[in-house]
Coordinates of C-alpha atoms in Angstrom, one line a residue:
X299 CA 0.0 -0.1 -0.1
X300 CA 1.1 3.7 -0.2
X301 CA 1.3 6.3 2.2
X302 CA 0.1 8.9 -0.3
X303 CA -3.2 10.1 0.2
X304 CA -5.7 9.5 -2.3
X305 CA -5.9 11.6 -5.7
X306 CA -8.5 14.4 -5.5
X307 CA -8.1 14.6 -1.6
X308 CA -8.1 18.1 -0.4
X309 CA -6.7 17.4 3.3
X310 CA -4.0 19.6 3.9
X311 CA -0.7 18.1 4.7
X312 CA 0.9 19.2 8.2
X313 CA 4.4 20.6 8.0
X314 CA 7.0 18.6 9.4
X315 CA 8.0 19.9 13.1
X316 CA 11.0 19.1 14.9
X317 CA 9.6 20.1 18.0
X318 CA 6.6 18.7 20.2
X319 CA 3.3 19.2 19.2
X320 CA 1.4 22.2 20.0
X321 CA -0.9 22.0 22.7
X322 CA -4.6 22.7 21.5
X323 CA -5.7 24.0 25.1
X324 CA -2.7 26.7 24.9
X325 CA -3.7 30.5 24.8
X326 CA -3.0 32.4 21.9
X327 CA 0.3 34.0 22.0
X328 CA 0.1 37.8 22.3
X329 CA 0.2 40.3 19.5
X330 CA 3.6 41.5 18.3
X331 CA 4.4 45.2 19.6
X332 CA 4.7 47.6 16.7
X333 CA 8.1 48.5 15.7
X334 CA 9.3 52.0 17.3
X335 CA 8.9 54.6 14.4
X336 CA 7.5 58.0 13.8
X337 CA 4.6 56.8 12.3
X338 CA 1.6 54.2 13.6
X339 CA 1.3 50.8 12.1
X340 CA -1.2 50.2 9.3
X341 CA -4.8 49.7 10.0
X342 CA -7.5 51.9 11.3
X343 CA -6.5 54.5 13.7
X344 CA -8.1 54.5 17.1
X345 CA -10.6 57.1 18.3
X346 CA -9.1 60.7 19.1
X347 CA -10.3 62.0 22.4
X348 CA -9.6 65.4 21.2
X349 CA -11.1 65.0 17.8
X350 CA -14.0 67.8 19.0
X351 CA -11.4 70.3 20.0
X352 CA -10.1 73.0 17.7
X353 CA -6.8 74.6 17.6
X354 CA -3.9 72.9 18.7
X355 CA -4.4 69.5 20.5
X356 CA -2.3 68.9 23.7
X357 CA 0.9 66.9 23.7
X358 CA 0.6 64.0 26.2
X359 CA 3.6 62.0 27.1
X360 CA 4.3 58.6 27.2
X361 CA 5.3 57.0 30.4
X362 CA 9.0 55.9 30.0
X363 CA 9.8 58.5 27.4
X364 CA 12.7 60.6 27.7
X365 CA 11.9 63.9 30.0
X366 CA 13.0 67.3 28.4
X367 CA 16.6 67.8 28.4
X368 CA 17.2 64.0 28.8
X369 CA 19.7 62.5 26.1
X370 CA 17.9 61.0 23.1
X371 CA 20.2 58.4 21.5
X372 CA 17.7 56.9 19.5
X373 CA 16.7 60.2 17.6
X374 CA 13.1 60.0 18.6
X375 CA 10.6 62.5 19.9
X376 CA 11.5 63.6 23.2
X377 CA 7.7 63.0 24.2
X378 CA 7.0 60.1 21.7
X379 CA 4.2 60.0 19.6
X380 CA 0.7 59.6 20.9
X381 CA -1.3 56.6 19.4
X382 CA -3.3 57.7 16.1
X383 CA -0.9 60.5 15.7
X384 CA 1.3 61.2 12.4
X385 CA 4.7 62.9 12.4
X386 CA 4.9 66.3 10.5
X387 CA 5.3 66.1 6.7
X388 CA 4.0 62.4 6.7
X389 CA 1.9 62.0 3.8
X390 CA -0.4 59.6 5.2
X391 CA -1.9 62.0 7.6
X392 CA -3.7 65.1 6.8
X393 CA -1.2 67.4 8.6
X394 CA 1.4 69.4 7.3
X395 CA 4.5 71.0 8.8
X396 CA 4.1 75.1 8.5
X397 CA 6.7 75.0 6.0
X398 CA 4.8 72.6 3.9
X399 CA 1.5 74.6 3.8
X400 CA 1.1 76.1 0.5
X401 CA 0.1 80.0 1.1
X402 CA -3.8 80.3 1.4
X403 CA -4.3 76.4 2.2
X404 CA -4.6 75.9 5.9
X405 CA -5.8 72.5 6.9
X406 CA -9.0 72.6 8.9
X407 CA -9.0 72.8 12.8
X408 CA -5.2 74.3 12.3
X409 CA -4.2 77.5 13.2
X410 CA -0.9 79.4 11.9
X411 CA 2.1 79.6 14.4
X412 CA 1.9 82.7 16.6
X413 CA -1.8 83.2 16.0
X414 CA -4.3 82.5 18.9
X415 CA -6.7 79.8 18.5
X416 CA -10.4 80.1 18.6
X417 CA -11.9 80.6 22.2
X418 CA -8.2 80.8 23.4
X419 CA -7.0 83.7 25.8
X420 CA -3.6 85.0 26.5
X421 CA -2.6 84.5 30.1
X422 CA -3.7 87.1 32.4
X423 CA -6.2 88.7 29.8
X424 CA -9.9 88.6 30.8
X425 CA -12.3 86.5 28.3
X426 CA -14.3 87.8 25.6
X427 CA -17.3 89.8 26.6
X428 CA -16.2 90.4 30.2
X429 CA -16.1 93.6 31.6
X430 CA -14.0 95.0 34.6
X431 CA -16.1 96.3 37.8
X432 CA -16.0 100.1 38.3
X433 CA -13.1 101.4 39.5
X434 CA -10.7 98.7 38.0
X435 CA -7.5 100.5 36.7
X436 CA -7.2 100.4 32.6
X437 CA -5.6 97.8 31.1
X438 CA -2.0 97.4 31.1
X439 CA -1.9 99.6 34.2
X440 CA -0.4 98.1 37.3
X441 CA 0.9 99.5 40.7
X442 CA 4.5 100.4 40.3
X443 CA 7.3 99.7 42.7
X444 CA 7.4 101.5 45.8
X445 CA 9.0 104.0 46.5
X446 CA 7.9 106.8 44.3
X447 CA 4.4 105.2 44.1
X448 CA 1.5 104.0 46.2
X449 CA 2.8 101.2 48.6
X450 CA 1.6 97.8 47.6
X451 CA -2.2 97.0 48.7
X452 CA -3.1 100.7 48.1
X453 CA -6.3 101.4 46.3
X454 CA -6.0 102.2 42.4
X455 CA -6.6 105.7 41.5
X456 CA -10.2 106.5 40.7
X457 CA -10.9 107.8 37.0
X458 CA -10.2 111.5 37.1
X459 CA -8.2 111.6 40.2
X460 CA -4.4 112.5 40.3
X461 CA -2.1 109.8 39.4
X462 CA 1.3 110.2 41.3
X463 CA 4.1 110.3 39.1
X464 CA 7.4 108.6 39.3
X465 CA 10.1 109.9 41.4
X466 CA 13.2 110.6 39.7
X467 CA 15.4 113.8 37.9
X468 CA 13.2 116.4 37.7
X469 CA 10.2 114.8 39.4
X470 CA 8.9 114.4 42.9
X471 CA 6.6 111.8 44.4
X472 CA 3.0 113.1 44.8
X473 CA 2.9 115.4 41.7
X474 CA -0.2 115.9 39.7
X475 CA -0.1 115.5 36.1
X476 CA 0.8 118.5 34.0
X477 CA 3.1 120.1 36.5
X478 CA 6.6 121.2 35.0
X479 CA 9.5 120.8 37.2
X480 CA 11.2 123.4 35.4
X481 CA 8.3 126.0 35.8
X482 CA 10.1 129.5 36.7
X483 CA 7.2 130.2 38.9
X484 CA 5.3 127.3 40.3
X485 CA 7.4 125.3 43.1
X486 CA 6.3 121.6 42.6
X487 CA 4.9 119.6 45.6
X488 CA 7.6 118.4 48.0
X489 CA 10.7 120.2 46.2
X490 CA 11.7 121.9 49.4
X491 CA 12.8 125.1 50.2
X492 CA 15.6 125.4 47.9
X493 CA 13.7 125.4 44.7
X494 CA 11.6 128.0 46.5
X495 CA 14.1 130.1 47.0
X496 CA 15.5 129.7 43.6
X497 CA 12.2 130.8 42.1
X498 CA 12.2 133.8 44.1
X499 CA 15.6 135.0 43.1
X500 CA 14.9 134.1 39.4
X501 CA 12.1 136.2 39.5
X502 CA 14.0 139.0 41.0
X503 CA 16.7 138.6 38.2
X504 CA 13.8 138.7 35.6
X505 CA 12.1 141.6 36.5
X506 CA 14.1 144.2 38.8
X507 CA 14.3 146.5 36.1
X508 CA 10.3 146.8 36.2
X509 CA 9.9 146.0 39.8
X510 CA 12.1 148.4 41.2
X511 CA 10.5 151.6 39.9
X512 CA 7.0 150.0 41.0
X513 CA 8.5 149.4 44.5
X514 CA 10.1 153.1 44.7
X515 CA 6.6 154.8 43.7
X516 CA 4.6 152.8 45.5
X517 CA 6.2 151.7 48.4
X518 CA 9.4 153.7 49.3
X519 CA 7.8 157.0 48.5
X520 CA 4.9 156.4 50.8
X521 CA 7.1 155.2 53.6
X522 CA 9.5 158.5 53.0
X523 CA 6.3 160.8 53.1
X524 CA 5.0 159.3 56.4
X525 CA 8.6 159.2 57.8
X526 CA 8.8 163.1 57.1
X527 CA 5.4 163.8 58.6
X528 CA 6.3 161.9 61.7
X529 CA 9.0 164.5 62.1
X530 CA 6.8 167.6 61.5
X531 CA 3.9 166.3 63.8
X532 CA 5.5 164.6 66.4
X533 CA 4.5 166.0 70.0
X534 CA 7.0 168.8 71.4
X535 CA 7.9 169.5 74.8
X536 CA 9.2 167.5 77.7
X537 CA 7.7 166.2 80.8
X538 CA 7.8 168.6 83.7
X539 CA 7.5 167.8 87.4
X540 CA 5.0 169.2 89.8
X541 CA 5.8 170.6 93.3
X542 CA 4.5 167.5 94.7
X543 CA 6.7 165.2 92.6
X544 CA 4.0 164.2 90.0
X545 CA 4.7 164.1 86.4
X546 CA 3.3 167.1 84.4
X547 CA 2.6 167.0 80.6
X548 CA 3.6 170.0 78.8
X549 CA 0.9 172.4 77.4
X550 CA -1.0 171.4 74.4
X551 CA 0.2 167.8 74.5
X552 CA -3.0 166.2 74.0
X553 CA -3.9 168.2 70.8
X554 CA -0.4 167.7 69.4
X555 CA -1.2 164.0 70.0
X556 CA -4.2 163.7 68.4
X557 CA -3.3 165.5 65.3
X558 CA -0.1 163.5 64.9
X559 CA -2.0 160.1 64.9
X560 CA -4.9 161.8 62.9
X561 CA -2.3 162.9 60.1
X562 CA -0.5 159.5 60.2
X563 CA -3.9 157.6 59.9
X564 CA -5.1 159.8 57.0
X565 CA -1.8 159.5 55.3
X566 CA -2.0 155.5 55.6
X567 CA -5.3 155.2 54.4
X568 CA -4.5 157.4 51.3
X569 CA -1.0 155.9 50.5
X570 CA -2.6 152.4 51.3
X571 CA -4.7 152.6 48.0
X572 CA -1.3 153.3 46.1
X573 CA 0.4 150.8 47.7
X574 CA -2.5 148.2 47.0
X575 CA -1.8 149.2 43.3
X576 CA 1.7 148.7 43.6
X577 CA 1.2 145.1 45.0
X578 CA -1.3 144.4 42.4
X579 CA 1.2 145.9 39.5
X580 CA 4.1 143.9 41.0
X581 CA 1.9 140.6 41.1
X582 CA 1.1 141.2 37.2
X583 CA 4.7 141.9 36.4
X584 CA 6.1 138.7 38.3
X585 CA 3.6 136.1 36.8
X586 CA 3.6 137.3 33.0
X587 CA 7.2 137.3 32.9
X588 CA 7.5 134.0 34.5
X589 CA 5.0 132.8 31.8
X590 CA 7.0 134.4 29.0
X591 CA 4.7 137.4 28.1
X592 CA 5.7 140.8 27.2
X593 CA 5.6 143.2 30.3
X594 CA 5.4 146.9 29.8
X595 CA 5.0 149.3 33.0
X596 CA 2.0 151.2 31.5
X597 CA 0.1 148.1 31.2
X598 CA 1.3 147.0 34.5
X599 CA 0.1 149.9 36.2
X600 CA -3.4 149.9 34.3
X601 CA -4.0 146.6 35.7
X602 CA -2.8 147.7 39.4
X603 CA -5.5 150.7 38.9
X604 CA -8.1 148.2 38.2
X605 CA -7.4 145.8 41.3
X606 CA -6.3 148.6 43.7
X607 CA -9.8 149.4 45.4
X608 CA -10.8 145.9 46.1
X609 CA -7.1 144.7 47.3
X610 CA -7.2 148.2 49.4
X611 CA -10.5 147.2 51.2
X612 CA -9.5 143.6 51.9
X613 CA -6.0 145.0 53.4
X614 CA -8.0 147.3 55.7
X615 CA -9.9 144.3 56.9
X616 CA -7.0 142.2 57.5
X617 CA -5.3 145.2 59.4
X618 CA -8.1 145.6 61.5
X619 CA -8.2 141.7 62.3
X620 CA -4.5 141.9 63.1
X621 CA -4.9 145.0 65.2
X622 CA -7.9 143.4 67.3
X623 CA -5.5 140.3 67.9
X624 CA -2.6 142.2 69.1
X625 CA -5.1 144.1 71.6
X626 CA -5.9 140.9 73.4
X627 CA -2.3 139.7 73.3
X628 CA 0.7 140.2 70.8
X629 CA 0.5 136.3 70.0
X630 CA -2.9 136.2 68.5
X631 CA -2.1 139.5 66.5
X632 CA 1.0 137.6 64.9
X633 CA -0.8 134.3 64.4
X634 CA -3.4 136.3 62.2
X635 CA -0.6 138.1 60.3
X636 CA 0.8 134.8 59.4
X637 CA -2.4 133.0 58.7
X638 CA -3.7 135.9 56.5
X639 CA -0.3 136.6 54.6
X640 CA -1.4 135.2 51.4
X641 CA -4.8 136.9 51.0
X642 CA -3.6 139.3 48.6
X643 CA -2.6 136.9 45.8
X644 CA -5.7 134.9 46.7
X645 CA -7.8 138.1 45.9
X646 CA -5.9 138.9 42.7
X647 CA -5.6 135.3 41.1
X648 CA -9.2 133.9 42.4
X649 CA -10.8 137.3 43.3
X650 CA -13.3 135.2 45.9
X651 CA -13.0 134.8 49.6
X652 CA -9.5 135.8 50.1
X653 CA -9.5 135.6 54.0
X654 CA -11.1 132.1 54.1
X655 CA -8.7 130.6 51.4
X656 CA -5.6 132.1 52.9
X657 CA -6.8 130.6 56.3
X658 CA -7.4 127.2 54.9
X659 CA -4.1 127.3 52.7
X660 CA -2.0 128.1 56.1
X661 CA -3.8 125.4 57.9
X662 CA -3.5 122.8 55.2
X663 CA -0.1 122.8 55.1
X664 CA 1.0 124.7 58.4
X665 CA 4.7 124.0 58.6
X666 CA 5.2 124.8 55.0
X667 CA 3.3 128.2 54.7
X668 CA 4.7 129.0 58.0
X669 CA 8.3 128.8 56.9
X670 CA 7.9 130.6 53.8
X671 CA 5.7 133.3 55.5
X672 CA 8.2 133.4 58.2
X673 CA 11.4 134.2 55.9
X674 CA 9.4 137.1 54.1
X675 CA 8.4 138.3 57.6
X676 CA 12.2 138.2 58.8
X677 CA 13.1 140.2 55.8
X678 CA 10.8 142.9 56.6
X679 CA 11.5 142.8 60.4
X680 CA 15.1 143.3 59.5
X681 CA 14.2 146.3 57.2
X682 CA 12.4 147.6 60.4
X683 CA 15.1 147.3 62.5
X684 CA 17.5 148.8 60.3
X685 CA 15.1 151.9 59.8
X686 CA 14.7 152.1 63.7
X687 CA 18.7 152.3 63.7
X688 CA 18.7 155.2 61.0
X689 CA 16.1 156.9 63.2
X690 CA 18.1 156.5 66.3
X691 CA 21.1 157.8 64.5
X692 CA 18.8 160.7 63.5
X693 CA 17.6 161.7 67.2
X694 CA 21.1 161.6 68.3
X695 CA 22.6 163.9 65.6
X696 CA 19.7 166.4 65.4
X697 CA 17.8 166.0 68.5
X698 CA 14.4 165.5 69.6
X699 CA 13.3 168.5 67.8
X700 CA 15.1 168.4 64.6
X701 CA 12.4 170.7 62.5
X702 CA 13.1 173.9 64.6
X703 CA 16.1 174.8 62.4
X704 CA 16.8 174.5 58.8
X705 CA 20.1 172.3 59.0
X706 CA 18.8 169.9 61.5
X707 CA 15.5 169.6 59.3
X708 CA 17.3 169.0 56.2
X709 CA 19.6 166.2 58.0
X710 CA 16.7 164.5 59.7
X711 CA 14.8 164.4 56.2
X712 CA 17.7 162.9 54.5
X713 CA 18.1 160.1 56.9
X714 CA 14.5 159.7 56.9
X715 CA 14.1 158.9 53.2
X716 CA 17.4 157.2 53.4
X717 CA 15.8 154.5 55.9
X718 CA 12.9 154.2 53.4
X719 CA 15.3 153.5 50.7
X720 CA 16.9 150.8 52.6
X721 CA 13.8 149.0 53.0
X722 CA 13.1 148.9 49.4
X723 CA 14.8 145.2 49.0
X724 CA 12.5 144.1 51.9
X725 CA 9.6 145.2 49.6
X726 CA 10.8 143.4 46.7
X727 CA 11.4 140.4 48.8
X728 CA 8.0 140.5 50.2
X729 CA 6.2 140.9 46.6
X730 CA 8.2 138.0 45.1
X731 CA 8.0 135.8 48.1
X732 CA 4.3 135.9 48.6
X733 CA 3.5 135.0 45.1
X734 CA 6.1 132.0 44.7
X735 CA 4.4 130.8 48.1
X736 CA 0.8 131.1 46.6
X737 CA 2.0 129.5 43.5
X738 CA 3.4 126.6 45.5
X739 CA 0.3 126.0 47.5
X740 CA -1.8 126.1 44.3
X741 CA 0.4 123.1 42.9
X742 CA -0.5 121.0 45.8
X743 CA -4.2 121.3 45.2
X744 CA -4.0 120.7 41.4
X745 CA -1.8 121.2 38.3
X746 CA -1.0 124.7 37.6
X747 CA 1.7 126.5 35.8
X748 CA 2.7 130.4 35.2
X749 CA 0.8 130.8 32.0
X750 CA -2.5 129.5 33.9
X751 CA -1.9 132.0 36.9
X752 CA -0.9 134.8 34.1
X753 CA -4.4 133.9 32.5
X754 CA -6.3 134.0 35.8
X755 CA -5.0 137.8 36.6
X756 CA -7.0 138.7 33.5

């Protein structure tokens, strides 16, 4: 018999095997793992969990893959290739590298590098359609670093409020926007006494040619006339002693005394109007020169005449308050003189409530205004002491009654006029110092400059 199967049989012949026969009850062998490559194995891809998303899909690293910065000897991607993904430039996928995309042909759901995807917001920016609550600072604004700025945790400035400016060369913390650190008249807030003094001396250098004749005509001339009237109407005679030892007044003493004070009071009222015109004229000159505007003495005196009557009235009221304060005690009168020292500039620039505004300015920044006004009054006090010294020299040289002889009268009048002339620098310092002090206080209240102040004078 033959071992061959019958012809026409379709039964397969098992291959020869050198090993033992296969166990029919053993489980099937596991599927071979795909070779590591940049492309997945052939076959239908698995379901993509990010298929419904738009824009750039997240990169999910594979466990066991090299971490960023680790060596990659095999040349594989650092994070591996997620299942169902294809490498850039692979023709088998619908994805192309940025350099492979033809112009004007962007694959669906893909955004060019550098362009935000739909529904995506940059870090730190609010989502679309979101409105900031009231009081929130504008976009891109943040609290700067301290010092020179509000401290951390301070409230943001509300719209319309003053924003503190950065401290640095030519700037000071707490400024209002619009303040010029180089303004020749307005001393910026917190600049100190040095810049204030520099602006005072600068105003004198710019305008001494115009200010000197104004001071001579409206301040020195009235002072000289009052000094001569004092010599003429001073009560004469000496005290006598009665038999019982009591002092006896000379004959006609009270009549001479009333005449003396009556003449001085009348001269003070008349010349007070002239002095008020001089203060208004000098303020106009100092302010317009600081603003760079033309200044003529004729126009300055015309302005002074327009403001003289009102300023004179307020001067009388302030003088009355100071005298009343001095009647109770010297200190209240002196305090009133300091607290109301800025009434003149307030009236000329604002023309409203001079006494109240001057009082509030003084108490709002007590130390600052007190220091500035004290310097001005110190100069005036020095001039008063100098005039008293000249008067003492005149009395010692020409006696108590110098007007009884022509020679002594001429000498006494010359010394009286010389004393008034020596006080001219004090009048200039008072004129400039009060205007610069007022401008500095206005800078603490809001943005202001010399041009605006010149416009306010009218």
